[in-house]
Coordinates of C-alpha atoms in Angstrom, one line a residue:
M1 CA 2.7 8.1 -8.6
N2 CA 4.2 8.8 -5.1
K3 CA 1.7 6.8 -3.2
L4 CA 2.5 3.7 -5.1
H5 CA 6.0 4.2 -4.4
A6 CA 5.3 4.7 -0.7
L7 CA 3.0 1.3 -0.4
R8 CA 5.8 -0.6 -2.1
E9 CA 8.4 0.9 0.3
H10 CA 6.2 0.1 3.2
L11 CA 5.5 -3.5 2.2
V12 CA 9.4 -4.1 1.5
Q13 CA 10.1 -2.9 5.0
A14 CA 7.3 -4.8 6.9
V15 CA 7.4 -8.1 5.1
P16 CA 10.5 -10.0 5.8
E17 CA 10.6 -12.2 2.6
L18 CA 10.3 -8.9 0.6
E19 CA 12.8 -7.0 2.7
R20 CA 15.2 -10.1 1.8
D21 CA 14.3 -10.0 -2.0
P22 CA 12.5 -6.9 -3.0
D23 CA 12.5 -8.1 -6.6
K24 CA 9.8 -10.4 -5.7
L25 CA 7.3 -7.4 -5.4
L26 CA 6.2 -6.3 -8.9
T27 CA 4.1 -3.0 -8.9
F28 CA 1.8 -1.9 -12.0
I29 CA -0.7 0.7 -12.8
Q30 CA -3.4 -1.7 -14.2
D31 CA -5.9 1.2 -15.1
G32 CA -6.4 4.8 -14.2
N33 CA -7.7 8.2 -15.0
V34 CA -7.1 11.8 -14.3
V35 CA -9.8 13.7 -12.9
F36 CA -9.4 17.6 -13.3
A37 CA -11.5 20.9 -13.6
R38 CA -11.6 22.7 -17.1
G39 CA -9.7 26.1 -16.9
Q40 CA -6.9 27.8 -15.7
H41 CA -6.7 25.8 -12.5
L42 CA -4.3 22.9 -13.4
S43 CA -4.8 20.9 -9.9
H44 CA -6.0 17.4 -10.5
E45 CA -6.1 13.9 -9.0
Y46 CA -4.8 10.5 -10.3
R47 CA -7.2 7.5 -9.6
V48 CA -5.4 4.3 -10.5
D49 CA -6.0 0.5 -9.9
A50 CA -2.6 -0.3 -8.5
Q51 CA -1.5 -4.1 -8.9
L52 CA 1.0 -5.5 -6.5
V53 CA 2.2 -8.9 -7.6
V54 CA 4.4 -10.9 -5.2
T55 CA 6.1 -13.8 -7.0
D56 CA 7.0 -17.2 -5.5
Y57 CA 5.7 -16.1 -1.9
S58 CA 6.1 -18.7 1.0
G59 CA 4.6 -16.5 3.9
S60 CA 1.2 -16.5 5.0
L61 CA -1.3 -14.3 3.6
D62 CA -1.8 -12.3 6.9
T63 CA 2.1 -11.3 6.9
L64 CA 1.6 -9.4 3.6
M65 CA -2.3 -8.4 4.0
I66 CA -2.0 -6.8 7.7
P67 CA 0.7 -4.4 6.7
L68 CA -1.1 -3.5 3.5
L69 CA -4.5 -2.7 5.4
Q70 CA -2.5 -0.8 7.8
W71 CA -1.0 1.4 5.2
L72 CA -4.3 1.7 3.6
S73 CA -6.0 2.9 6.8
H74 CA -3.5 5.6 7.2
Y75 CA -3.1 6.9 3.5
Q76 CA -6.4 5.7 2.0
P77 CA -8.9 5.8 4.5
D78 CA -11.9 6.6 2.2
L79 CA -11.9 3.4 0.3
V80 CA -14.9 1.2 0.4
P81 CA -13.9 -1.8 2.5
E82 CA -15.8 -4.4 0.4
E83 CA -13.9 -3.1 -2.5
A84 CA -10.6 -2.0 -1.5
V85 CA -8.4 -4.9 -2.1
R86 CA -8.9 -7.7 -4.7
L87 CA -7.1 -10.9 -4.5
E88 CA -5.9 -13.3 -7.2
A89 CA -3.6 -16.2 -6.3
E90 CA -1.9 -19.2 -8.3
I91 CA -0.5 -22.0 -6.1
L92 CA 2.9 -22.9 -7.4
S93 CA 3.8 -25.7 -4.9
N94 CA 2.8 -26.7 -1.3
N95 CA 5.4 -24.1 -0.1
S96 CA 4.9 -21.0 -2.6
W97 CA 2.3 -18.8 -4.4
D98 CA 2.2 -16.0 -6.8
L99 CA -0.1 -13.3 -5.3
A100 CA -1.8 -10.4 -7.3
L101 CA -3.5 -7.8 -5.0
T102 CA -5.2 -4.9 -6.8
V103 CA -6.0 -1.8 -4.7
R104 CA -7.6 1.7 -5.9
L105 CA -5.2 4.6 -5.0
T106 CA -5.8 8.3 -5.4
E107 CA -3.3 10.8 -5.2
R108 CA -4.1 14.6 -5.2
V109 CA -1.9 17.1 -7.1
V110 CA -2.3 20.8 -6.2
A111 CA -1.1 23.0 -9.3
L112 CA -0.8 26.8 -8.6
V113 CA -0.7 29.1 -11.6
D114 CA 1.1 32.4 -11.4
C115 CA 0.5 34.1 -14.8
E116 CA 2.6 37.0 -14.1
A117 CA 5.8 35.1 -13.3
G118 CA 5.0 32.3 -16.0
R119 CA 5.3 29.7 -13.2
I120 CA 3.3 26.7 -12.2
D121 CA 4.1 25.0 -8.8
S122 CA 3.0 21.5 -8.5
E123 CA 2.6 19.6 -5.3
H124 CA 1.6 15.9 -4.8
R125 CA -0.1 15.6 -1.7
M126 CA -0.2 12.6 0.6
P127 CA -1.9 13.1 3.7
E128 CA -1.5 10.8 6.6
Y129 CA -4.8 10.0 8.5
P130 CA -3.3 8.7 11.8
I131 CA -5.4 6.2 13.7
E132 CA -5.2 8.3 17.3
A133 CA -6.6 5.4 19.1
C134 CA -3.5 3.4 18.6
P135 CA -0.2 5.5 18.9
A136 CA 2.2 2.5 18.4
T137 CA 4.9 2.8 15.6
H138 CA 6.6 -0.5 16.0
W139 CA 4.5 -3.9 15.2
R140 CA 4.9 -7.4 15.9
L141 CA 2.5 -9.7 13.9
Y142 CA 1.7 -13.0 15.7
V143 CA -0.3 -15.5 13.8
K144 CA -2.2 -18.7 15.2
G145 CA -3.4 -21.3 12.8
P146 CA -6.2 -23.5 13.0
H147 CA -4.0 -26.4 14.3
D148 CA -1.7 -24.3 16.6
D149 CA -1.7 -24.3 20.3
D150 CA -0.4 -20.8 20.7
Y151 CA 0.4 -17.5 18.6
Q152 CA 3.9 -17.4 16.6
L153 CA 5.8 -14.2 16.0
K154 CA 5.8 -13.9 12.1
Q155 CA 7.4 -10.6 11.5
E156 CA 8.3 -7.0 13.0
W157 CA 8.1 -3.7 11.2
G158 CA 8.0 0.1 11.9
N159 CA 10.3 2.0 14.1
D160 CA 10.4 2.3 18.2
G161 CA 9.2 6.1 17.9
G162 CA 12.7 7.4 18.8

């Protein structure tokens, strides 16, 4: 599934701990189905519950969640916000935890049938829904905890638009 690969790549690039050790991010398709119409038309849509497991994570939840929500707003904006992301965590120590995030992803596949040529062209579509009000492509995440006096730079991702 192309969307799951793209989401994984985004998180690895956006989260410094995952960029240093991408093997900490495990991705699974936990449950899913294929939606299609009967007949010669072979276009279909994958609907899956993708599970992202981050092992032995020592960062804050914001440094993972904000890039995830940013990606979802661009590539999966039709999700119901209250149901978009499910979260499970296991505290391993005072400094690390295992996180499991489950996200519903859909991926449309357009399959055009040419009966005369005996050919089927299949194209996976991953339209991006840009947020026009915010054209930035390079991001810095600053986090302020409940006992902090000021915001602290936690991570950067994206490009400078050039």
